[in-house]
Amino acid sequence: MNPDRLPSTAPGLLFGLGLGGFVDGIVLHQLLQWHHMVSDVEAWPPATVSGLEVNTLADGLFHLGTWVLVLVASLLTVREWRRGSSAPSWRFHVGLLLAGWGGFNLVEGVVNHLLLGVHHVRDDLGGPLSWDVGFLLLGAVLLVGGWSLHRRGRESART
């Protein structure tokens, strides 16, 4: 173990991206059923059986992608341990998780909600823009707050 070697930021950020995607997919897609991956695409309305099948497949592929992010984060964590990096402090790691989650929200919100328009946070409403903006604001708060927490954890590890 090399206590002078700070842990990498990559595993924490990837864990945050993947877990943020899982929260989105599990809570918004499955539990609340506010939207699916392509629920605002006219060709695949989730109100039809064939449309719901396409949306369910797209949701599954999305979850597979988030699972791969978590798997890669796990592999990078083990690699860091084997290289002798010290374990991250809670502030260092949780800050990266929150920053990664915020990054997920920002990228997913800008790309899928605003640019591609394949779904919105609330596809079941007539005016989803306010929900999309709220999702982006939450992402920004998570990113900035998480990065700030991470930096405090990194600075305390150096002293």
XYZ file of N, CA and C in Angstrom, residues 14-83:
210
model
N -17.285 6.938 -12.762
C -18.017 5.900 -13.501
C -19.106 5.262 -12.653
N -18.807 5.034 -11.355
C -19.863 4.541 -10.463
C -21.028 5.531 -10.438
N -20.727 6.819 -10.353
C -21.777 7.831 -10.330
C -22.592 7.866 -11.610
N -21.915 7.790 -12.756
C -22.633 7.748 -14.038
C -23.559 6.542 -14.106
N -23.024 5.365 -13.761
C -23.817 4.140 -13.826
C -24.957 4.116 -12.831
N -24.665 4.488 -11.583
C -25.718 4.472 -10.562
C -26.763 5.553 -10.832
N -26.335 6.712 -11.351
C -27.301 7.740 -11.749
C -28.227 7.224 -12.839
N -27.659 6.479 -13.790
C -28.484 5.866 -14.836
C -29.446 4.837 -14.274
N -28.972 4.052 -13.298
C -29.870 3.076 -12.664
C -31.017 3.773 -11.938
N -30.734 4.860 -11.226
C -31.798 5.596 -10.536
C -32.805 6.093 -11.557
N -32.317 6.681 -12.640
C -33.209 7.166 -13.688
C -34.059 6.036 -14.252
N -33.410 4.946 -14.655
C -34.133 3.837 -15.284
C -35.092 3.136 -14.345
N -34.661 2.882 -13.132
C -35.516 2.153 -12.190
C -36.651 3.028 -11.688
N -36.327 4.256 -11.263
C -37.362 5.109 -10.667
C -38.271 5.720 -11.736
N -37.692 6.398 -12.731
C -38.523 7.112 -13.706
C -39.143 6.209 -14.767
N -38.396 5.187 -15.217
C -38.917 4.297 -16.271
C -39.829 3.221 -15.688
N -39.391 2.563 -14.621
C -40.111 1.383 -14.142
C -41.095 1.669 -13.018
N -40.643 2.325 -11.951
C -41.532 2.524 -10.811
C -42.594 3.587 -11.070
N -42.170 4.785 -11.484
C -43.136 5.858 -11.736
C -43.744 5.774 -13.132
N -43.039 5.130 -14.064
C -43.476 4.970 -15.452
C -43.812 6.306 -16.114
N -42.952 7.306 -15.849
C -43.138 8.618 -16.443
C -42.706 8.634 -17.897
N -41.714 7.839 -18.239
C -41.254 7.763 -19.617
C -40.459 6.478 -19.809
N -40.180 6.181 -21.068
C -39.268 5.103 -21.466
C -38.222 5.744 -22.386
N -37.262 4.973 -22.840
C -36.164 5.552 -23.623
C -36.639 6.244 -24.897
N -37.621 5.702 -25.574
C -38.084 6.305 -26.830
C -39.590 6.559 -26.784
N -40.092 6.920 -25.623
C -41.542 7.065 -25.470
C -42.112 8.307 -26.141
N -41.283 9.240 -26.575
C -41.790 10.407 -27.288
C -41.520 10.319 -28.788
N -41.189 9.116 -29.265
C -40.988 8.889 -30.694
C -42.328 8.405 -31.254
N -42.831 9.130 -32.218
C -44.180 8.869 -32.747
C -44.370 7.438 -33.242
N -43.333 6.836 -33.793
C -43.436 5.481 -34.345
C -43.624 4.415 -33.274
N -43.232 4.711 -32.025
C -43.285 3.699 -30.961
C -43.997 4.198 -29.716
N -45.262 4.530 -29.814
C -45.975 5.016 -28.625
C -46.123 3.888 -27.599
N -45.781 4.159 -26.346
C -45.859 3.102 -25.334
C -47.295 2.689 -24.995
N -48.295 3.373 -25.565
C -49.690 3.001 -25.325
C -50.112 1.812 -26.183
N -49.264 1.405 -27.156
C -49.552 0.228 -27.965
C -48.633 -0.913 -27.524
N -49.061 -2.141 -27.794
C -48.248 -3.293 -27.403
C -46.907 -3.267 -28.132
N -46.915 -3.033 -29.443
C -45.650 -3.022 -30.192
C -44.763 -1.856 -29.750
N -45.356 -0.714 -29.464
C -44.584 0.428 -28.986
C -43.978 0.173 -27.612
N -44.755 -0.476 -26.739
C -44.243 -0.800 -25.408
C -43.119 -1.830 -25.502
N -43.223 -2.769 -26.450
C -42.146 -3.747 -26.644
C -40.850 -3.056 -27.060
N -40.929 -2.110 -27.986
C -39.732 -1.382 -28.427
C -39.174 -0.553 -27.274
N -40.054 0.123 -26.533
C -39.611 0.937 -25.407
C -38.989 0.085 -24.305
N -39.541 -1.086 -24.053
C -38.988 -1.980 -23.037
C -37.612 -2.489 -23.467
N -37.462 -2.817 -24.755
C -36.152 -3.236 -25.268
C -35.143 -2.093 -25.128
N -35.543 -0.888 -25.502
C -34.646 0.269 -25.383
C -34.268 0.514 -23.919
N -35.231 0.374 -23.008
C -34.927 0.510 -21.574
C -33.928 -0.550 -21.131
N -34.084 -1.767 -21.622
C -33.160 -2.839 -21.266
C -31.753 -2.567 -21.771
N -31.633 -2.060 -22.991
C -30.317 -1.710 -23.532
C -29.687 -0.567 -22.727
N -30.515 0.382 -22.323
C -30.048 1.475 -21.464
C -29.513 0.920 -20.142
N -30.267 0.011 -19.518
C -29.805 -0.591 -18.265
C -28.531 -1.404 -18.470
N -28.412 -2.068 -19.598
C -27.182 -2.796 -19.899
C -25.997 -1.830 -19.952
N -26.188 -0.678 -20.565
C -25.131 0.328 -20.622
C -24.741 0.830 -19.245
N -25.726 1.078 -18.380
C -25.400 1.544 -17.026
C -24.712 0.443 -16.230
N -25.104 -0.812 -16.469
C -24.451 -1.944 -15.797
C -22.988 -2.033 -16.227
N -22.710 -1.809 -17.514
C -21.329 -1.848 -18.004
C -20.502 -0.752 -17.330
N -21.075 0.440 -17.154
C -20.360 1.512 -16.455
C -19.979 1.088 -15.036
N -20.913 0.465 -14.323
C -20.637 0.008 -12.951
C -19.597 -1.115 -12.960
N -19.679 -2.013 -13.927
C -18.686 -3.089 -14.039
C -17.288 -2.516 -14.283
N -17.174 -1.586 -15.217
C -15.870 -0.972 -15.504
C -15.351 -0.240 -14.264
N -16.236 0.462 -13.560
C -15.830 1.144 -12.327
C -15.295 0.140 -11.303
N -15.942 -1.005 -11.192
C -15.480 -2.044 -10.260
C -14.106 -2.569 -10.662
N -13.920 -2.819 -11.945
C -12.625 -3.317 -12.423
C -11.518 -2.284 -12.207
N -11.813 -1.008 -12.445
C -10.823 0.042 -12.212
C -10.491 0.175 -10.726
N -11.484 -0.026 -9.879
C -11.249 0.030 -8.433
C -10.279 -1.064 -8.014
N -10.496 -2.274 -8.495
C -9.595 -3.388 -8.164
C -8.204 -3.104 -8.711
N -8.119 -2.569 -9.928
C -6.813 -2.227 -10.498
C -6.085 -1.210 -9.618
N -6.804 -0.209 -9.127
C -6.203 0.788 -8.245
C -5.681 0.147 -6.955
N -6.462 -0.751 -6.373
C -6.025 -1.437 -5.145
C -4.747 -2.224 -5.410
N -4.713 -2.914 -6.547
C -3.545 -3.740 -6.867
C -2.305 -2.883 -7.133
N -2.508 -1.657 -7.571
C -1.385 -0.740 -7.807
C -0.927 -0.063 -6.515
